[in-house]
mmCIF file of C-alpha atoms in Angstrom:
data_model
loop_
_atom_site.group_PDB
_atom_site.id
_atom_site.type_symbol
_atom_site.label_atom_id
_atom_site.label_comp_id
_atom_site.label_asym_id
_atom_site.label_seq_id
_atom_site.Cartn_x
_atom_site.Cartn_y
_atom_site.Cartn_z
ATOM 1 C CA MET W 1158 52.921 92.683 187.593
ATOM 2 C CA LYS W 1159 49.586 92.988 185.783
ATOM 3 C CA GLU W 1160 48.026 90.582 188.306
ATOM 4 C CA ILE W 1161 49.104 92.847 191.179
ATOM 5 C CA CYS W 1162 47.597 95.908 189.498
ATOM 6 C CA ALA W 1163 44.376 94.017 188.794
ATOM 7 C CA GLY W 1164 44.201 92.957 192.453
ATOM 8 C CA GLN W 1165 44.655 96.541 193.584
ATOM 9 C CA LYS W 1166 41.866 97.682 191.261
ATOM 10 C CA ASP W 1167 39.550 95.027 192.728
ATOM 11 C CA LYS W 1168 40.386 96.202 196.258
ATOM 12 C CA GLN W 1169 39.692 99.803 195.275
ATOM 13 C CA ARG W 1170 36.339 98.837 193.744
ATOM 14 C CA ALA W 1171 35.423 97.018 196.956
ATOM 15 C CA ARG W 1172 36.433 100.061 199.061
ATOM 16 C CA ASP W 1173 34.376 102.338 196.820
ATOM 17 C CA ALA W 1174 31.332 100.056 197.109
ATOM 18 C CA ILE W 1175 31.592 99.962 200.915
ATOM 19 C CA SER W 1176 32.068 103.733 201.125
ATOM 20 C CA SER W 1177 29.095 104.345 198.852
ATOM 21 C CA PHE W 1178 26.921 102.032 200.945
ATOM 22 C CA LEU W 1179 27.926 103.647 204.243
ATOM 23 C CA HIS W 1180 27.234 107.139 202.897
ATOM 24 C CA SER W 1181 23.771 106.032 201.766
ATOM 25 C CA VAL W 1182 22.847 105.047 205.337
ATOM 26 C CA PRO W 1183 21.268 108.047 207.086
ATOM 27 C CA PRO W 1184 22.546 109.008 210.533
ATOM 28 C CA PRO W 1185 20.475 107.447 213.313
ATOM 29 C CA PRO W 1186 17.884 109.649 215.020
ATOM 30 C CA GLU W 1187 18.385 110.597 218.652
ATOM 31 C CA ARG W 1188 15.653 111.932 220.891
ATOM 32 C CA ALA W 1189 17.480 114.539 222.968
ATOM 33 C CA PRO W 1190 16.911 118.199 223.861
ATOM 34 C CA LEU W 1191 17.050 120.518 220.873
ATOM 35 C CA ASP W 1192 16.467 124.282 221.005
ATOM 36 C CA ILE W 1193 14.971 125.242 217.630
ATOM 37 C CA LEU W 1194 15.184 128.996 217.089
ATOM 38 C CA PHE W 1195 13.592 129.161 213.631
ATOM 39 C CA GLU W 1196 12.137 126.724 211.122
ATOM 40 C CA ASP W 1197 10.444 127.056 207.767
ATOM 41 C CA GLU W 1198 10.133 124.843 204.680
ATOM 42 C CA LEU W 1199 13.774 125.427 203.637
ATOM 43 C CA ILE W 1200 15.942 125.878 206.730
ATOM 44 C CA VAL W 1201 16.095 125.225 210.433
ATOM 45 C CA ALA W 1202 18.172 127.230 212.917
ATOM 46 C CA VAL W 1203 19.129 125.629 216.219
ATOM 47 C CA ASP W 1204 21.014 126.749 219.303
ATOM 48 C CA LYS W 1205 24.034 124.429 219.589
ATOM 49 C CA PRO W 1206 25.270 123.944 223.141
ATOM 50 C CA ALA W 1207 29.000 123.714 223.837
ATOM 51 C CA GLY W 1208 30.239 120.137 224.059
ATOM 52 C CA VAL W 1209 27.841 118.748 221.451
ATOM 53 C CA PRO W 1210 29.299 118.110 217.964
ATOM 54 C CA VAL W 1211 27.500 119.347 214.843
ATOM 55 C CA THR W 1212 27.846 115.946 213.133
ATOM 56 C CA PRO W 1213 28.629 112.526 214.606
ATOM 57 C CA PRO W 1214 32.222 111.274 214.449
ATOM 58 C CA HIS W 1215 30.986 108.260 212.463
ATOM 59 C CA ARG W 1216 27.925 107.858 210.276
ATOM 60 C CA LEU W 1217 26.369 105.221 212.549
ATOM 61 C CA ARG W 1218 26.947 106.996 215.881
ATOM 62 C CA THR W 1219 24.735 109.392 217.807
ATOM 63 C CA GLY W 1220 25.371 112.322 220.136
ATOM 64 C CA SER W 1221 25.294 115.228 217.692
ATOM 65 C CA VAL W 1222 22.982 118.071 216.693
ATOM 66 C CA LEU W 1223 22.494 116.338 213.334
ATOM 67 C CA ASN W 1224 21.174 113.178 215.056
ATOM 68 C CA ARG W 1225 18.751 115.272 217.084
ATOM 69 C CA LEU W 1226 17.490 117.005 213.946
ATOM 70 C CA VAL W 1227 16.996 113.671 212.180
ATOM 71 C CA ALA W 1228 14.660 112.692 215.027
ATOM 72 C CA HIS W 1229 12.834 116.040 214.751
ATOM 73 C CA LEU W 1230 12.586 116.236 210.943
ATOM 74 C CA GLY W 1231 12.456 112.565 209.984
ATOM 75 C CA ALA W 1232 15.212 113.040 207.389
ATOM 76 C CA PRO W 1233 18.822 114.186 207.595
ATOM 77 C CA PRO W 1234 19.298 117.935 206.997
ATOM 78 C CA HIS W 1235 22.441 119.462 205.501
ATOM 79 C CA PRO W 1236 24.649 121.658 207.726
ATOM 80 C CA CYS W 1237 25.301 125.065 206.146
ATOM 81 C CA HIS W 1238 28.336 125.616 208.389
ATOM 82 C CA ARG W 1239 29.968 124.138 211.480
ATOM 83 C CA LEU W 1240 30.942 125.242 214.951
ATOM 84 C CA ASP W 1241 33.761 123.791 217.025
ATOM 85 C CA LEU W 1242 32.883 121.227 219.676
ATOM 86 C CA SER W 1243 33.571 123.648 222.525
ATOM 87 C CA THR W 1244 31.662 126.515 220.856
ATOM 88 C CA SER W 1245 27.992 127.310 221.400
ATOM 89 C CA GLY W 1246 25.931 129.309 218.944
ATOM 90 C CA VAL W 1247 23.364 129.319 216.165
ATOM 91 C CA LEU W 1248 23.607 126.601 213.506
ATOM 92 C CA LEU W 1249 21.789 126.686 210.162
ATOM 93 C CA PHE W 1250 20.714 123.516 208.385
ATOM 94 C CA ALA W 1251 19.162 123.218 204.935
ATOM 95 C CA LYS W 1252 16.238 120.840 204.711
ATOM 96 C CA ASN W 1253 17.071 119.893 201.130
ATOM 97 C CA GLU W 1254 20.087 120.099 198.853
#
């Protein structure tokens, strides 16, 4: 029984290591149209079109407003809120935590 528990702990450690690695990889940049409404040293406000997600469905995929901002800023910003996929509107992103 102890061997089974030890094996499960090893699997969990491996999962945690993989998850930590994947979260350390920044989302890929994507050069695509981006309507920036306001930008200063702390925040950036963009006009999100309907049909474009705020964040990618997977860390290594593109097609989102976040990917477009990575290309614009050179570093991943932090979304202050989200809008549904089918919703258009103003999105705020923080440039630092």
